[in-house]
PDB file of C-alpha atoms in Angstrom:
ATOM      1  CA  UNK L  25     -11.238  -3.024  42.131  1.00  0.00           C
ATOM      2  CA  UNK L  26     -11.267  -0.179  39.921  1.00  0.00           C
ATOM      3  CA  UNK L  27      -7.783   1.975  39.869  1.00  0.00           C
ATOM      4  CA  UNK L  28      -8.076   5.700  40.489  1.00  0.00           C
ATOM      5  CA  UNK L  29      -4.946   8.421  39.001  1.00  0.00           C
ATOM      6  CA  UNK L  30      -4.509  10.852  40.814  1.00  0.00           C
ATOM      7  CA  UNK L  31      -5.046  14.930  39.057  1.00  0.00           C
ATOM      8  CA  UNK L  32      -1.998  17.097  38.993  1.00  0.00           C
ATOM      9  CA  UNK L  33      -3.167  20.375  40.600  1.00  0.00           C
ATOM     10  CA  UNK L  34      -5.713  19.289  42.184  1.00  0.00           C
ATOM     11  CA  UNK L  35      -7.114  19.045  45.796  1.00  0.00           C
ATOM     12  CA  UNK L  36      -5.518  16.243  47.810  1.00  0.00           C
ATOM     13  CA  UNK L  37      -7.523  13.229  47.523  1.00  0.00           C
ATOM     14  CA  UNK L  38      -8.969  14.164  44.197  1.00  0.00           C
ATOM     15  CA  UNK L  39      -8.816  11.418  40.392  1.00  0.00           C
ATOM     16  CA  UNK L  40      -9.344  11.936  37.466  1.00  0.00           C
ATOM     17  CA  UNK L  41     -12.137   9.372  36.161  1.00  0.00           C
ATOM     18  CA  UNK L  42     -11.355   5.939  35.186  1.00  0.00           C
ATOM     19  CA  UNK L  43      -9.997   6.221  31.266  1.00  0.00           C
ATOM     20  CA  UNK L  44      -9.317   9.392  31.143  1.00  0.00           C
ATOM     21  CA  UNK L  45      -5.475   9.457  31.262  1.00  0.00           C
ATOM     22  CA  UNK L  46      -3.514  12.084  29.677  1.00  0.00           C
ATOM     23  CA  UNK L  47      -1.837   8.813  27.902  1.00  0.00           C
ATOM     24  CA  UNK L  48      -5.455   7.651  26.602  1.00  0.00           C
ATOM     25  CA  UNK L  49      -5.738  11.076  25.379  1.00  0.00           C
ATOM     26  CA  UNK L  50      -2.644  11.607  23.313  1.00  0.00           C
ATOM     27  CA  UNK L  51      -3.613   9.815  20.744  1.00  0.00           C
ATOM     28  CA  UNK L  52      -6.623  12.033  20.120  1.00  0.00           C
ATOM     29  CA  UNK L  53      -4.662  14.998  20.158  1.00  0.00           C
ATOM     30  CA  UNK L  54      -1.942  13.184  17.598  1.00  0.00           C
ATOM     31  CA  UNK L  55      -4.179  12.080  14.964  1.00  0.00           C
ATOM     32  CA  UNK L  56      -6.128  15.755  15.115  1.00  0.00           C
ATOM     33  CA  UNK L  57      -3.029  17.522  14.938  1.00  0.00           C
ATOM     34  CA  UNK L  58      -1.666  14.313  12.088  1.00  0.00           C
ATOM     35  CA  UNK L  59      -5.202  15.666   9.897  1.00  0.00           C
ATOM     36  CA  UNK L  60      -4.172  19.498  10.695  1.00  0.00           C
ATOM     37  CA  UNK L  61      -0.415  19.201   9.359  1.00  0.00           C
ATOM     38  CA  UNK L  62      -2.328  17.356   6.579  1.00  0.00           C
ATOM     39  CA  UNK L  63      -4.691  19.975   5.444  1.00  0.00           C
ATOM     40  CA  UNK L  64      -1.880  22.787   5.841  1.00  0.00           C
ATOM     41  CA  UNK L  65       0.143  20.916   3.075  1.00  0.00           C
ATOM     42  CA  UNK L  66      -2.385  20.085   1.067  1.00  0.00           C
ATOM     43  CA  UNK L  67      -3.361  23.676   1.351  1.00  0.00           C
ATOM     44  CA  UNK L  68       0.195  24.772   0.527  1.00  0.00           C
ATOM     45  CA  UNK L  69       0.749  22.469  -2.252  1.00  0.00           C
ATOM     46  CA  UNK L  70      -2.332  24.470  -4.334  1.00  0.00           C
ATOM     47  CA  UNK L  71      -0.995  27.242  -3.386  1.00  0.00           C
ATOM     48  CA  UNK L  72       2.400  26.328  -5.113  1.00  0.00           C
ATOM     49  CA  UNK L  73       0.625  24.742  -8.345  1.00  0.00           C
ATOM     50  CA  UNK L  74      -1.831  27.945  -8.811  1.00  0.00           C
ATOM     51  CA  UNK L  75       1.449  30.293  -8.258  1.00  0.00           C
ATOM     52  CA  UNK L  76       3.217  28.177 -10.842  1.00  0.00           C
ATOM     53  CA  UNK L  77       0.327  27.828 -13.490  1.00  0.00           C
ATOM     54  CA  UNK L  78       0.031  31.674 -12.939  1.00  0.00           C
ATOM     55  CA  UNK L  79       3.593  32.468 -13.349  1.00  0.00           C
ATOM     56  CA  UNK L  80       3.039  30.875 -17.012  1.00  0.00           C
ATOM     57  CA  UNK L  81       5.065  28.266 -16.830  1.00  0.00           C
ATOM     58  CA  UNK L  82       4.709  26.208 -19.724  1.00  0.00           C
ATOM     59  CA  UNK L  83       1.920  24.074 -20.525  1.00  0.00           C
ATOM     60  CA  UNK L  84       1.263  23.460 -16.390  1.00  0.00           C
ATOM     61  CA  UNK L  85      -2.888  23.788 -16.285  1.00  0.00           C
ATOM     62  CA  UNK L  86      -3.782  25.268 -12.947  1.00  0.00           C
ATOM     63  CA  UNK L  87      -6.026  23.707 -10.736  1.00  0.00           C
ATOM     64  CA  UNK L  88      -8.779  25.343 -11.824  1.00  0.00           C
ATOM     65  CA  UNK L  89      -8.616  24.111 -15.146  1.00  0.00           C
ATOM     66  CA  UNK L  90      -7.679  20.551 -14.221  1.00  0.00           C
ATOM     67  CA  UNK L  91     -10.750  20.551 -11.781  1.00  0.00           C
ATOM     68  CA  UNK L  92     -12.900  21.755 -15.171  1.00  0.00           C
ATOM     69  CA  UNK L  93     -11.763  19.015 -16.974  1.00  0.00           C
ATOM     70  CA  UNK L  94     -12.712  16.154 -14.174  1.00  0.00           C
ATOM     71  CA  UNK L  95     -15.713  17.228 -14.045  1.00  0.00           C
ATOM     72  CA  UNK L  96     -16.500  17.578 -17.033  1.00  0.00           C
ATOM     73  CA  UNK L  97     -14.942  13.325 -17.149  1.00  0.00           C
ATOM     74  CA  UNK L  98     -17.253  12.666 -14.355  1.00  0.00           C
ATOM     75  CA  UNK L  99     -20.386  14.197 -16.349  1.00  0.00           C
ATOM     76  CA  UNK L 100     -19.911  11.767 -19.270  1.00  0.00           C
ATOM     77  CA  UNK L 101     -18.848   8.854 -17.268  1.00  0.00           C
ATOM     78  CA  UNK L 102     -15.740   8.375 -18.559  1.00  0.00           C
ATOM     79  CA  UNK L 103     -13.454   8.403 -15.510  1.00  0.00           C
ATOM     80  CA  UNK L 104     -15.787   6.439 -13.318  1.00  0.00           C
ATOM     81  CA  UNK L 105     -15.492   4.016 -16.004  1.00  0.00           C
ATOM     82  CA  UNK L 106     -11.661   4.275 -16.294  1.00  0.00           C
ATOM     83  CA  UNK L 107     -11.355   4.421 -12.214  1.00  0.00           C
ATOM     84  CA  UNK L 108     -13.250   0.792 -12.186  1.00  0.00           C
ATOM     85  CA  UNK L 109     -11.485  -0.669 -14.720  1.00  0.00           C
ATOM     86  CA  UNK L 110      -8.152   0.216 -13.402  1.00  0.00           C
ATOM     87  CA  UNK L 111      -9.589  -0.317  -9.572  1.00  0.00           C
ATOM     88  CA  UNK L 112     -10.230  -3.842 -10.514  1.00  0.00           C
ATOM     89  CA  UNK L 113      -6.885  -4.389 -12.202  1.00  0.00           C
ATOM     90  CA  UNK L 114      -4.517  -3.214  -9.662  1.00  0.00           C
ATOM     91  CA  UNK L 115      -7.142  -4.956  -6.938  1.00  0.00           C
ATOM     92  CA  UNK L 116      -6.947  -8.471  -8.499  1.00  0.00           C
ATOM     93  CA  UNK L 117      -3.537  -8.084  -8.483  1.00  0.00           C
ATOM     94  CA  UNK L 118      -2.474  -6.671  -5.609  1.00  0.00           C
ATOM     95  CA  UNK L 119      -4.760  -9.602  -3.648  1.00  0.00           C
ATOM     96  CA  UNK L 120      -2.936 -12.323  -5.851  1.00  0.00           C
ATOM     97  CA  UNK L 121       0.403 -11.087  -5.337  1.00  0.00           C
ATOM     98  CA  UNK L 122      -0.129 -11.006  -1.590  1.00  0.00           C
ATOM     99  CA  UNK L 123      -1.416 -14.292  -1.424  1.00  0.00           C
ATOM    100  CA  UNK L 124       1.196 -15.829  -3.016  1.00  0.00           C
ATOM    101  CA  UNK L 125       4.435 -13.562  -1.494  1.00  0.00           C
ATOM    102  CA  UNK L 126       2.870 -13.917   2.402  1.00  0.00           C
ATOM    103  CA  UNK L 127       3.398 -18.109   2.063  1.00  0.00           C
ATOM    104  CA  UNK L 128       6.635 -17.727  -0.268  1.00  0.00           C
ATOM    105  CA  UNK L 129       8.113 -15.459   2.596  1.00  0.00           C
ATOM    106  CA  UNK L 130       7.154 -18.087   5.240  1.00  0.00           C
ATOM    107  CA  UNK L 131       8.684 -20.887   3.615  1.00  0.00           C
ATOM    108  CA  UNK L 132      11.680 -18.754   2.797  1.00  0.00           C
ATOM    109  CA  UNK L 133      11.852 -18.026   6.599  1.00  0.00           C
ATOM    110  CA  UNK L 134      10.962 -21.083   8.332  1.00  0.00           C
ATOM    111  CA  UNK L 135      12.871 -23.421   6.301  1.00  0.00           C
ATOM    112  CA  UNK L 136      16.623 -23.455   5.521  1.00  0.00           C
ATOM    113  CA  UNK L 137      15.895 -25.531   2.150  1.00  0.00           C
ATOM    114  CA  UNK L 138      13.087 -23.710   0.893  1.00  0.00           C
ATOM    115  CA  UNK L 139      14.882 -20.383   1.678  1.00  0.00           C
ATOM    116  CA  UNK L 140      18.061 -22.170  -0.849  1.00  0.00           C
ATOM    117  CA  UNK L 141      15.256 -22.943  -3.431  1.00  0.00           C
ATOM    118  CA  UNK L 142      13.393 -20.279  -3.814  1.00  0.00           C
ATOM    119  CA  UNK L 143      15.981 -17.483  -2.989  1.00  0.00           C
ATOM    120  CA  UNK L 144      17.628 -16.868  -6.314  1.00  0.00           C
ATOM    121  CA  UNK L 145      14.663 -16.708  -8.507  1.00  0.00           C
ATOM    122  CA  UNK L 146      13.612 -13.996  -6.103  1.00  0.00           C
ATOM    123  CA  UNK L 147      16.010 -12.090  -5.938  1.00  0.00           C
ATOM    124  CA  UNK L 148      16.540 -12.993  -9.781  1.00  0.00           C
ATOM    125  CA  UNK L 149      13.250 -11.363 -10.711  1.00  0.00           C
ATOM    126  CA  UNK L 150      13.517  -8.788  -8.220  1.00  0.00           C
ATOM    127  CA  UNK L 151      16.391  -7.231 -10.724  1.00  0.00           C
ATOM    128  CA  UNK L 152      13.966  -7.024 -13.595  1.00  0.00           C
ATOM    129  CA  UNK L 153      11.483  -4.391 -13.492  1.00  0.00           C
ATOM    130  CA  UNK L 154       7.870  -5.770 -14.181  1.00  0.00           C
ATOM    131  CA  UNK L 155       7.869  -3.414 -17.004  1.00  0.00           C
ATOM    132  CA  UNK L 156      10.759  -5.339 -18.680  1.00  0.00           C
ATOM    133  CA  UNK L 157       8.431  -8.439 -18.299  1.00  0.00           C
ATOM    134  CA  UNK L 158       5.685  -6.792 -20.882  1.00  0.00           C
ATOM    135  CA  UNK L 159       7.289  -8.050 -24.007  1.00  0.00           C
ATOM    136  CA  UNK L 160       7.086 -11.687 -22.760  1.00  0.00           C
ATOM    137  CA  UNK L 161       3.690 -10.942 -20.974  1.00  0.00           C
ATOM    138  CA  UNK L 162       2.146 -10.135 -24.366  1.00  0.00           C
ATOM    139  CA  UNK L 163       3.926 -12.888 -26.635  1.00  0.00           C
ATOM    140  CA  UNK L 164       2.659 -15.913 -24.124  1.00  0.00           C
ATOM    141  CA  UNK L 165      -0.812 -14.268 -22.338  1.00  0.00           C
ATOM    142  CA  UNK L 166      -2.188 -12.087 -25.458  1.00  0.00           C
ATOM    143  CA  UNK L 167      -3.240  -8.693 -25.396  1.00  0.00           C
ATOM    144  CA  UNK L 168      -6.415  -9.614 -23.219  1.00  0.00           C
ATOM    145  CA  UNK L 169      -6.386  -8.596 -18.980  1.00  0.00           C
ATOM    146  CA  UNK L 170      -4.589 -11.686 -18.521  1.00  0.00           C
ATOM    147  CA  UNK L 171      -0.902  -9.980 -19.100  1.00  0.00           C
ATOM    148  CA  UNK L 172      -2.154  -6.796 -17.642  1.00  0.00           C
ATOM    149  CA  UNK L 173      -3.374  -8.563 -13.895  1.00  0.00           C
ATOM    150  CA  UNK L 174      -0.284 -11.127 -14.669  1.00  0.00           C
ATOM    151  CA  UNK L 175       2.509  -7.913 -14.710  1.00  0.00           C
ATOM    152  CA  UNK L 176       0.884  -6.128 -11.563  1.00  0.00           C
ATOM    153  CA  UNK L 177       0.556  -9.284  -9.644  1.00  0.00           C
ATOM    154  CA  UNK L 178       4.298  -9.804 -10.357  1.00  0.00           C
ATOM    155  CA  UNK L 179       4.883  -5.881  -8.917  1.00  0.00           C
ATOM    156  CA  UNK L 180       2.689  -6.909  -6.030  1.00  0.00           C
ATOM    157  CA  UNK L 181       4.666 -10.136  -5.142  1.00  0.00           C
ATOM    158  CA  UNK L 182       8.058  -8.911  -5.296  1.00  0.00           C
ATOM    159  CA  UNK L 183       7.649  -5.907  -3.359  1.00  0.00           C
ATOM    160  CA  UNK L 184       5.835  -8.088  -0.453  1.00  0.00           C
ATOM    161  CA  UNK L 185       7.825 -11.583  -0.619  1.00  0.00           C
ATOM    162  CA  UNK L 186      11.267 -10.217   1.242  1.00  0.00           C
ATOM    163  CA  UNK L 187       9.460  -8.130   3.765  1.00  0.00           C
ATOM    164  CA  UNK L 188       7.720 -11.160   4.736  1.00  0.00           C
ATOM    165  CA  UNK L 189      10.656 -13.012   4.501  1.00  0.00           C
ATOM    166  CA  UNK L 190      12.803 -10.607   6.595  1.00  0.00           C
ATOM    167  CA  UNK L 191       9.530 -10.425   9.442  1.00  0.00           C
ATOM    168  CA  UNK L 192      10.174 -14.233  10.011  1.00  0.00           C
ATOM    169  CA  UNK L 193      13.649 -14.290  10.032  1.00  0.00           C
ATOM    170  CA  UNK L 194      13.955 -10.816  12.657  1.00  0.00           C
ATOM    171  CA  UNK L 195      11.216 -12.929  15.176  1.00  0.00           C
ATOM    172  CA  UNK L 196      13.661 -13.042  18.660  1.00  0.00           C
ATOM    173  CA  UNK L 197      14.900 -16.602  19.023  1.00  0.00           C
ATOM    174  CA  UNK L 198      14.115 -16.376  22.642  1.00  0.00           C
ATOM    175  CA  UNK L 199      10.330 -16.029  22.355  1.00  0.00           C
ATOM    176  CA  UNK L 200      10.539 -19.101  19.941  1.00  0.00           C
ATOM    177  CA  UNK L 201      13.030 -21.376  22.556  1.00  0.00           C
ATOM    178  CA  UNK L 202      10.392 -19.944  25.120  1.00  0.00           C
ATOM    179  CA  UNK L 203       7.638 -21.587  23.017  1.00  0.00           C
ATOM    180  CA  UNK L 204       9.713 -24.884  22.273  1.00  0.00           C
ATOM    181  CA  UNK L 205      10.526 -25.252  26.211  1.00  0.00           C
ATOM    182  CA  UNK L 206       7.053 -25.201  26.594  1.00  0.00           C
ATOM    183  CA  UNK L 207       6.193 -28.323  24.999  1.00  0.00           C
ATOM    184  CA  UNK L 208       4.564 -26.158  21.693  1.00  0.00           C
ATOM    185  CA  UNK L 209       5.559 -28.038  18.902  1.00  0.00           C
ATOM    186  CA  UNK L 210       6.852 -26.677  15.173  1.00  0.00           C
ATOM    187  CA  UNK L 211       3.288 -26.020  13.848  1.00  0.00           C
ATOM    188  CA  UNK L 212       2.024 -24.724  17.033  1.00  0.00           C
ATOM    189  CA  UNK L 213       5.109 -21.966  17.408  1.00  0.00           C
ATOM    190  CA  UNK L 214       4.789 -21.140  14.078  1.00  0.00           C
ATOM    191  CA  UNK L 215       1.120 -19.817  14.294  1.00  0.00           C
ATOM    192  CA  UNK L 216       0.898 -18.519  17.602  1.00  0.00           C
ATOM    193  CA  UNK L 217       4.476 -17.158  18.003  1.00  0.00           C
ATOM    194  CA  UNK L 218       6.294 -16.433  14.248  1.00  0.00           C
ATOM    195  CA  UNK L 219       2.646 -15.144  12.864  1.00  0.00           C
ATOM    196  CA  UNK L 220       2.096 -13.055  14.937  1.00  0.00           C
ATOM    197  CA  UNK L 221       5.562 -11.293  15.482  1.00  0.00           C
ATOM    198  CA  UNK L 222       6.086 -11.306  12.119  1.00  0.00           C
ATOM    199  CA  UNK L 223       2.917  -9.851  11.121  1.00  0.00           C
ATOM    200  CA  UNK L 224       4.105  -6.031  10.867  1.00  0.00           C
ATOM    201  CA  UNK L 225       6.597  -6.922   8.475  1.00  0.00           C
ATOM    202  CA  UNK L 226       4.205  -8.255   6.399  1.00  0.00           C
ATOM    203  CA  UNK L 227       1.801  -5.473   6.362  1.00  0.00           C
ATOM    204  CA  UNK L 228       4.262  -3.092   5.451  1.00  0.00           C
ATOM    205  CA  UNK L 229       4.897  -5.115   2.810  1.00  0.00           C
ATOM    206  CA  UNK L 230       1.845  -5.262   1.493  1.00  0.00           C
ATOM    207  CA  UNK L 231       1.594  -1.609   1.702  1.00  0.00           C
ATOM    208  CA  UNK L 232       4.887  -1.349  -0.309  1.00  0.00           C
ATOM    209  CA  UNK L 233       3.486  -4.176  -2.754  1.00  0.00           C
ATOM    210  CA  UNK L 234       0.457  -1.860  -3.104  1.00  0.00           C
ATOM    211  CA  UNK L 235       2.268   1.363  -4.375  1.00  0.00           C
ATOM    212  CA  UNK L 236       4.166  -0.899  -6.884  1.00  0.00           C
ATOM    213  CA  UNK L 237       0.838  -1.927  -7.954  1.00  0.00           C
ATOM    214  CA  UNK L 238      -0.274   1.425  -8.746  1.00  0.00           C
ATOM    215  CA  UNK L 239       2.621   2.139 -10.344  1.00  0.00           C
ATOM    216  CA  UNK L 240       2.680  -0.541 -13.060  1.00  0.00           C
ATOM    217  CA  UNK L 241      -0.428   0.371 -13.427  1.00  0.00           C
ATOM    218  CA  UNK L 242      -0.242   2.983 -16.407  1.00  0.00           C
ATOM    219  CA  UNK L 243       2.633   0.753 -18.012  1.00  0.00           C
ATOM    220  CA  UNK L 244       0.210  -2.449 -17.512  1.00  0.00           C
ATOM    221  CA  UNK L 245      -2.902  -0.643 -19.306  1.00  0.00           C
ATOM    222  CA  UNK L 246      -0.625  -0.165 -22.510  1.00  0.00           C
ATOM    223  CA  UNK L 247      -1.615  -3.811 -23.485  1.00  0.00           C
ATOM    224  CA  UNK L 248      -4.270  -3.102 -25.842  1.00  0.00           C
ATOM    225  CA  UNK L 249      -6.716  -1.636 -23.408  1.00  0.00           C
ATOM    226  CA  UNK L 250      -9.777   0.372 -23.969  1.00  0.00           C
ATOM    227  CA  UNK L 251     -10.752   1.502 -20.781  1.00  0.00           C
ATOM    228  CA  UNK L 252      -8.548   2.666 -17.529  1.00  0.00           C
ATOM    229  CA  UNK L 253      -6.990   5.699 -15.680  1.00  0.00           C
ATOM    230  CA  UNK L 254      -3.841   5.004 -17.273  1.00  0.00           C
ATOM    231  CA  UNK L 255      -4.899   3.918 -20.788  1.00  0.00           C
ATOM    232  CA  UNK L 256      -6.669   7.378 -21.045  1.00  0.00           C
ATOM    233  CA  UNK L 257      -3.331   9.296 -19.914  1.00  0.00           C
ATOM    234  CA  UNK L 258      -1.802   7.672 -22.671  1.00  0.00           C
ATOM    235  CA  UNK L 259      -4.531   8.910 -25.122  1.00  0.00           C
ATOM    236  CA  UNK L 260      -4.210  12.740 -23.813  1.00  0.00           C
ATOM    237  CA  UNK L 261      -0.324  12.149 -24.515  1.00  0.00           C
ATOM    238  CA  UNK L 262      -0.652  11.964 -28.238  1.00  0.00           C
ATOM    239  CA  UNK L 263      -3.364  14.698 -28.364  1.00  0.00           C
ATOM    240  CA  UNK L 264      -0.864  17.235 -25.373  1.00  0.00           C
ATOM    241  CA  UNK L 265      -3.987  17.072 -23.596  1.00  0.00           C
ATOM    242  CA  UNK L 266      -2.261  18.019 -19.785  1.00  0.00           C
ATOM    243  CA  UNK L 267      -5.361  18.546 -18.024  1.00  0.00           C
ATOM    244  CA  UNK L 268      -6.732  15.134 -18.513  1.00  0.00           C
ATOM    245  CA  UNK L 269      -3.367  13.581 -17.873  1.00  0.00           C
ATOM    246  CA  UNK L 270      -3.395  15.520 -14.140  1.00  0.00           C
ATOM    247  CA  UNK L 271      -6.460  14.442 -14.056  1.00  0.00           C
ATOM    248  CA  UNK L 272      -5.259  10.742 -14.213  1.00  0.00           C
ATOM    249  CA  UNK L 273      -2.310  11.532 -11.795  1.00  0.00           C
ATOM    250  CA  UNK L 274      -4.846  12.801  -8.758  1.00  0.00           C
ATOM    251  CA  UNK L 275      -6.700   9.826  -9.279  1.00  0.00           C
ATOM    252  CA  UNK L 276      -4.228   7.174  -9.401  1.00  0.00           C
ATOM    253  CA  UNK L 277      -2.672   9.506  -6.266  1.00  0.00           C
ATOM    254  CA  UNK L 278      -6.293   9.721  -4.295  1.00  0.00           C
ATOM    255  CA  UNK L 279      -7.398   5.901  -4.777  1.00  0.00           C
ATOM    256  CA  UNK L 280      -4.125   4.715  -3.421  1.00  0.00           C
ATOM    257  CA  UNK L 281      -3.712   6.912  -0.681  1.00  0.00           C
ATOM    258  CA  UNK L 282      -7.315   5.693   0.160  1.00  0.00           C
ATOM    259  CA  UNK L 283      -6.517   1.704  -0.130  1.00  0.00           C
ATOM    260  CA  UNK L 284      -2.968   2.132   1.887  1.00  0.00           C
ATOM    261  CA  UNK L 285      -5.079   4.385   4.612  1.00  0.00           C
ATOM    262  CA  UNK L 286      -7.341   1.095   4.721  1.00  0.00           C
ATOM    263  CA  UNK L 287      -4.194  -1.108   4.679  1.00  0.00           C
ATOM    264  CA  UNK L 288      -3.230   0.706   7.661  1.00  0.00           C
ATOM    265  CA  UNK L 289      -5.911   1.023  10.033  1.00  0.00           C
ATOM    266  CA  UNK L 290      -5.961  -3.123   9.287  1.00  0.00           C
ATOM    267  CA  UNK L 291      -1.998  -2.820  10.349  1.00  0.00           C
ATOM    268  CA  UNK L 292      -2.974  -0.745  13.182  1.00  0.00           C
ATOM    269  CA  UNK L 293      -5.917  -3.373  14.336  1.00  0.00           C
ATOM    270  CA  UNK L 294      -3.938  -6.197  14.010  1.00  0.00           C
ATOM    271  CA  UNK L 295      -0.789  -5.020  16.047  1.00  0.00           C
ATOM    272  CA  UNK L 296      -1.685  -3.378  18.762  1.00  0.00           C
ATOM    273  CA  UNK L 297       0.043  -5.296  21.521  1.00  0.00           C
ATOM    274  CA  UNK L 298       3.184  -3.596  19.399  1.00  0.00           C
ATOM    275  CA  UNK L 299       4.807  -0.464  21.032  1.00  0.00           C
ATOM    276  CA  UNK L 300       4.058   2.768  19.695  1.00  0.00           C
ATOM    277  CA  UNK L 301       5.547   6.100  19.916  1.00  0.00           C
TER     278      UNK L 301
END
């Protein structure tokens, strides 16, 4: 039987259609007025930069003159060069680094002895920023991409391993007891119960584990590398070349706003049965 809601206002007797709530609509309305808000302070933060490039504050290129220079990088295919070289750095290493932090958390998690194994040299590493690491990096891997992928995996994994960790830990005893009373044994509560309640945890931190990516990314491409958004920031550095180095920061900014927008339509897919405001 098909369910009928009744329409404020209207005659007695009369429904609105079948998926047509106001509640099925209100997401529509949130994510047009989400792109709106977006636009306006996009919009307003031009507005500031050209007003502060105008003013003549030092050495600050307006955007004019920064889009000039990108596409004058795009013409000689230098910063699709540098934006695939860099895109496959931080991608190889954000994928390893969330493969290994997403079983590290379980076992931390799930198992009291793992969790007293494993613990210290995580929270160990998590003191030392992945920066620190480059020294060593270049002494044991060489100067090829081996120490670069090796440092942003390491950014990757740290930032992801305790939000998975915490996800399994926060799952509600009495969904697990629920499962146990059942007759569902270790392995089968784990996947069907802990999994899946723990799952936004780990997207988020994935998402977190992504922006650290990015971010070692410029400190990652100062082993000896020829190509990449952050090697050629470097290079503009020594020559005061401010354009090209905005340049480099709307990129890095734009690519991963792009890959956490993916990350979280996948969050959004996978978790629906969670509540929403």
């Amino acid at each position: 039987m098909t369910s009928t809601i009744p329409v404020r206002g209207a005659p007695p007797g009369a429904t609105a259609p079948p998926g047509r709530s106001r509640a099925g609509r209100r997401p529509n309305r949130t994510s047009l007025r989400m792109l709106g808000l977006n636009a306006v302070a996009v919009a307003i933060g031009l507005a500031v930069w050209a007003g502060l490039a105008r003013a003549g504050v030092e050495g600050l290129p307006g955007p004019l003159a920064v889009a000039d220079r990108g596409w004058d990088l795009i013409e000689s295919g230098t910063l699709l060069e540098d934006t695939a070289a860099s895109l496959r750095r931080v991608f190889i290493g954000f994928l390893l680094g969330s493969l290994l932090a997403v079983p590290v958390g379980f076992l931390m998690g799930w198992y009291v002895t793992a969790r007293g194994l494993i613990e210290p040299y995580v929270q160990f590493f998590r003191t030392i920023p992945p920066l620190a690491i480059i020294p060593l990096a270049i002494v044991l891997l060489g100067i090829g991409e081996t120490p670069k992928i090796f440092v942003i995996t390491l950014a990757a994994f740290l930032s992801s391993v305790i939000s998975t960790f915490q996800g399994v830990v926060s799952v509600d005893k009495t969904l697990i007891n629920a499962a146990r009373v059942l007759g569902a044994g270790d392995g089968v509560t784990f996947r069907r119960v802990v999994v899946p309640a723990s799952s936004p945890f780990i997207l988020v931190g994935m998402r977190i584990g992504l922006g650290s990516a990015w971010a070692t990314l410029v400190a990652a491409e100062l082993i000896a590398a020829q190509q990449g958004v952050g090697y050629r920031m470097q290079q503009a550095q020594l020559y005061y070349d401010l354009p090209t180095i905005f340049v480099g920061l709307i990129t890095i900014g734009v690519l991963g706003l792009i890959m956490d927008r993916i990350l979280l339509l996948v969050e959004r897919r996978l978790t629906r049965w969670q509540e929403r405001r």
